[in-house]
């Protein structure tokens, strides 16, 4: 979300939490590392997915990043899996954890000389495997993907070589160990678009396991704000995982470059939501953020499209003098919850209301206030199973304070007491527990 990115920059944490470009070595809990992870990871014993009722969070604290899971209404962290209740990384560590909390990958963007492998594991089980990183490449993103049964089964990774302006997108079967790697360039001669269909590099937003389609968000590495340059679909269901590297195939355009301020893919990978801004109808009190990636108009509309057809499914425009704060999909991909209100400065809504967009009918239900304090802004929303988690940010001198709450989706008017508080709390995704 664009507003979240602005808050991160205000707190000086964007490079730490979201990107971590500096070359540092991070703690890798339970990982053997150094290319020694040769043991094949077994499939899960439980073949029935559990409800993703917990939310996974990261909280920077000095030179470390703490990873916790929280259950609705409980201030004590929930267990990420049977053996691990929290993970601690150094300030430039990055990570990915599967939806069932079992699989994990810890990595750091680094100099092209180290590390030489990307290690991933079954957390606490002593089983890990490695992906070899070619010389000159660095790891920039890792994601675990669920299969058609709703269980983690695949992993994607993005590697980049800035010197040669090339990048690799890998798609691997975690349990079989077979993979395919796509090699592409993010520049083209004479300003032409590369054969892959877009200029830049793409992160994986998610995928549709029913159709085997990856949804990619392209960007130009190290450019101003890493601006989104388009959303694309890449079908991998008809590709052989024969552990080879092949040229990047042409991807299909889903959303043209820079169309939306912030995009979010439904969990089933069938629908995409994004925010739009009307520069002639800006919210009361909004002041463009004066800093990297700032200066643009605030979001005033929400649009949802079908990934396959590109047609609009639903939309909503904020009432006069109001704007959008943040939004989230429900896990069943049937509803979107979002906040609207007038602004306090560049990123904080005044007493934001929580609204629900029903995708089946297109109707919007305007709900109650989540936070009554006009000085407290809502930064993030995450709908996990039957609950809504949300984080707030309250300016406090030069630092400020974040807090985590939960509420039942059936009654958003009543929320829990504070589950956690820190200088900053970032919600990552919903996990089982």
Coordinates of N, CA and C in Angstrom, one line a residue, residues 1-6 205 217 226-231 255-266 271-277 297-305 324-329 336 338:
X1 N 0.8 -1.2 0.0 CA 0.0 0.0 0.0 C 0.9 1.2 0.0
X2 N 0.5 2.3 -0.8 CA 1.3 3.5 -0.9 C 1.3 4.2 0.5
X3 N 0.2 4.3 1.2 CA 0.2 5.0 2.4 C 1.1 4.3 3.5
X4 N 1.1 2.9 3.5 CA 1.9 2.2 4.4 C 3.4 2.5 4.0
X5 N 3.7 2.6 2.8 CA 5.1 2.9 2.4 C 5.5 4.2 2.9
X6 N 4.6 5.2 2.9 CA 4.9 6.5 3.4 C 5.2 6.5 4.9
X205 N 3.0 -11.4 -6.8 CA 1.9 -11.0 -5.9 C 1.2 -12.3 -5.3
X217 N 4.0 -8.2 -10.3 CA 4.0 -6.8 -10.3 C 5.4 -6.3 -10.7
X226 N 10.6 2.6 -6.4 CA 10.4 1.4 -7.1 C 8.9 1.3 -7.6
X227 N 8.6 2.3 -8.3 CA 7.2 2.5 -8.8 C 6.7 1.3 -9.5
X228 N 5.4 1.0 -9.3 CA 4.8 -0.1 -10.0 C 4.6 0.2 -11.4
X229 N 5.0 -0.7 -12.3 CA 5.0 -0.4 -13.7 C 4.1 -1.4 -14.5
X230 N 3.2 -2.0 -13.7 CA 2.2 -2.8 -14.4 C 2.0 -4.2 -13.7
X231 N 0.9 -4.8 -13.9 CA 0.6 -6.1 -13.4 C 0.4 -7.1 -14.6
X255 N -2.9 -5.2 -15.9 CA -3.2 -3.8 -15.5 C -2.0 -3.0 -16.0
X256 N -2.3 -2.0 -16.9 CA -1.2 -1.2 -17.5 C -0.4 -0.5 -16.4
X257 N 0.8 -0.1 -16.8 CA 1.7 0.5 -15.8 C 1.1 1.7 -15.2
X258 N 1.4 1.8 -13.9 CA 1.1 3.0 -13.0 C -0.4 3.3 -13.1
X259 N -1.3 2.3 -13.3 CA -2.7 2.6 -13.3 C -3.2 2.8 -11.9
X260 N -2.8 2.0 -10.9 CA -3.3 2.1 -9.6 C -2.2 2.5 -8.6
X261 N -2.7 3.1 -7.5 CA -1.8 3.6 -6.4 C -1.3 2.4 -5.6
X262 N -2.1 1.4 -5.4 CA -1.7 0.2 -4.6 C -2.6 -1.0 -5.1
X263 N -2.0 -2.1 -5.2 CA -2.8 -3.3 -5.7 C -2.8 -4.4 -4.7
X264 N -3.8 -5.2 -4.7 CA -3.9 -6.4 -3.8 C -4.6 -7.5 -4.5
X265 N -4.0 -8.7 -4.5 CA -4.6 -9.8 -5.2 C -5.4 -10.6 -4.2
X266 N -6.6 -11.1 -4.7 CA -7.4 -12.0 -3.9 C -6.6 -13.3 -3.6
X271 N -9.0 -12.3 -8.8 CA -9.4 -10.9 -8.8 C -8.3 -10.0 -8.3
X272 N -8.2 -8.8 -8.8 CA -7.2 -7.8 -8.4 C -8.0 -6.5 -8.1
X273 N -7.6 -5.9 -6.9 CA -8.1 -4.7 -6.5 C -7.0 -3.6 -6.5
X274 N -7.4 -2.4 -6.8 CA -6.4 -1.3 -6.8 C -7.1 0.0 -6.5
X275 N -6.3 1.0 -6.0 CA -6.9 2.3 -5.7 C -6.6 3.3 -6.8
X276 N -7.5 4.3 -7.0 CA -7.3 5.3 -8.0 C -7.4 6.7 -7.3
X277 N -6.8 7.7 -7.9 CA -6.8 9.0 -7.3 C -7.4 10.0 -8.3
X297 N -1.2 12.5 -5.4 CA -2.6 12.7 -4.8 C -3.0 11.5 -4.0
X298 N -3.9 11.7 -3.1 CA -4.4 10.6 -2.2 C -5.5 9.8 -3.0
X299 N -5.6 8.5 -2.6 CA -6.6 7.7 -3.2 C -8.0 8.1 -2.9
X300 N -8.9 8.1 -3.9 CA -10.3 8.4 -3.7 C -11.2 7.4 -4.3
X301 N -10.7 6.3 -4.9 CA -11.6 5.3 -5.5 C -11.0 3.9 -5.4
X302 N -11.8 2.9 -5.4 CA -11.4 1.5 -5.4 C -12.0 0.8 -6.5
X303 N -11.2 0.0 -7.3 CA -11.7 -0.8 -8.4 C -11.3 -2.2 -8.3
X304 N -12.1 -3.1 -8.7 CA -11.8 -4.6 -8.6 C -12.1 -5.1 -10.0
X305 N -11.1 -5.9 -10.6 CA -11.2 -6.4 -11.9 C -11.0 -7.9 -11.8
X324 N -9.3 7.2 0.7 CA -9.0 5.9 1.2 C -7.8 5.8 2.0
X325 N -7.9 4.9 3.1 CA -6.7 4.7 3.9 C -6.0 3.4 3.5
X326 N -6.6 2.3 3.8 CA -6.0 1.0 3.5 C -7.1 0.0 3.3
X327 N -6.8 -1.2 2.8 CA -7.8 -2.2 2.6 C -7.2 -3.6 2.6
X328 N -8.1 -4.6 2.7 CA -7.7 -6.0 2.7 C -8.8 -6.9 2.1
X329 N -8.4 -8.0 1.5 CA -9.3 -9.0 1.1 C -9.7 -9.9 2.2
X336 N -14.1 -7.2 0.4 CA -13.0 -6.3 0.7 C -13.4 -5.3 1.8
X338 N -12.3 -1.8 3.8 CA -11.4 -0.7 3.6 C -11.8 0.5 4.5

